[in-house]
Amino acid sequence: MFITLEGPEGSGKTTHLPHLVEYLHEKGFTVFPTREPGGTSIGEQIREVLHSLKNAEMNPRTETLLYQAARAQFVEQVIRPRLEAGEIVISDRYADSTIAYQGYGHQQDLEQVRALVNYATGGLTPDLTVLLDVDVEIGLERGTQRRAKGGEWNRLDAYQLEFHQRVRAGYLAMVKQEPERWVVVDAGKGWDEVQQQLCATILKKLAK
Ligand code: TMP
């Protein structure tokens, strides 16, 4: 079973994932949590190039290709072997992030971006994708608060409100296109309520 968590900035995916893993563990499931675009040494090096403030001139096509390079390695080195061993893999972001950010956000040709993503993943699609959906302004404000407490500021944080609005609209369009794969959780609610809904959604899928 391959499950992915997606969402616009400040949707809280990253803070929910460890608690979700603990919850599923208590229910008797062994889960392998991971995140994009890291998870491999090559991926971490590419992530540095993507995030570095030195690379302000990066073209959206370069950005798209770098994410696919990291992803191709991640799929072959981490995800496929785990799935083949029968594990449940939960990834904080995956291919849909590219469609949302590079496709809808940067307004790149969606068909071309989909083709690149498909090439990078070798066609590996999640069994379930949870969208932690949050109003863009609330999400960006959460990010600002996180950075004020010492969180990282990176090149991608310079993208403007309109960019993030297109990203969120892109996610919602993807949910409509493939409703059988996606479940939307309202991440604008309180943390505990979001966590509870996320756990329930995933448990339901695993218990099937
Ligand atoms: P986050 O997962 O910590 O929110 O941050 C990762 C950033 O990388 C976020 O701004 C989204 C961005 N990203 C893309 O633009 N495309 C991708 O394919 C992936 C995996 C992430």
Tab-separated table of C-alpha atoms and ligand atoms in Angstrom, residues 7-10 13-14 35-37 47 51 63 67-68 71 92-99 101-102 146 154 156-157 159 163-164, ligand 1:
chain	number	residue	atom	x	y	z
A	7	GLY	CA	-1.220	20.040	0.500
A	8	PRO	CA	-0.414	23.692	-0.046
A	9	GLU	CA	2.013	25.558	2.226
A	10	GLY	CA	1.158	25.424	5.922
A	13	LYS	CA	1.407	17.470	6.736
A	14	THR	CA	4.856	17.284	8.237
A	35	ARG	CA	9.334	12.569	2.457
A	36	GLU	CA	10.016	14.133	-0.891
A	37	PRO	CA	12.277	15.394	-2.336
A	47	ARG	CA	16.935	19.367	-2.589
A	51	HIS	CA	16.180	25.323	-1.961
A	63	GLU	CA	12.920	23.204	-11.230
A	67	TYR	CA	12.241	17.355	-8.836
A	68	GLN	CA	11.876	14.502	-11.330
A	71	ARG	CA	11.941	11.412	-7.582
A	92	ASP	CA	5.018	13.462	2.721
A	93	ARG	CA	4.608	14.790	-0.867
A	94	TYR	CA	5.057	12.878	-4.124
A	95	ALA	CA	4.266	13.287	-7.828
A	96	ASP	CA	1.102	15.362	-7.304
A	97	SER	CA	3.257	18.116	-5.764
A	98	THR	CA	4.902	18.579	-9.157
A	99	ILE	CA	1.566	18.770	-10.948
A	101	TYR	CA	3.472	23.461	-7.967
A	102	GLN	CA	5.321	23.212	-11.282
A	146	ARG	CA	7.206	28.819	11.816
A	154	ASN	CA	14.333	28.883	1.330
A	156	LEU	CA	10.624	28.507	-2.733
A	157	ASP	CA	9.292	30.731	0.072
A	159	TYR	CA	6.767	32.622	-4.431
A	163	PHE	CA	1.313	31.260	-7.112
A	164	HIS	CA	0.042	29.491	-3.981
B	1	TMP	P1	7.322	21.087	2.383
B	1	TMP	O1	7.009	19.687	1.952
B	1	TMP	O2	8.255	21.152	3.536
B	1	TMP	O3	6.094	21.936	2.480
B	1	TMP	O4	8.192	21.815	1.274
B	1	TMP	C1	8.608	21.322	0.095
B	1	TMP	C2	8.545	22.407	-0.931
B	1	TMP	O5	8.873	21.835	-2.196
B	1	TMP	C3	7.156	23.005	-1.083
B	1	TMP	O6	7.266	24.390	-1.303
B	1	TMP	C4	6.622	22.331	-2.314
B	1	TMP	C5	7.845	22.096	-3.127
B	1	TMP	N1	7.752	20.978	-4.073
B	1	TMP	C6	7.514	21.267	-5.401
B	1	TMP	O7	7.396	22.435	-5.781
B	1	TMP	N2	7.432	20.229	-6.285
B	1	TMP	C7	7.574	18.921	-5.933
B	1	TMP	O8	7.495	18.012	-6.769
B	1	TMP	C8	7.824	18.636	-4.526
B	1	TMP	C9	7.985	17.224	-4.061
B	1	TMP	C10	7.900	19.695	-3.637
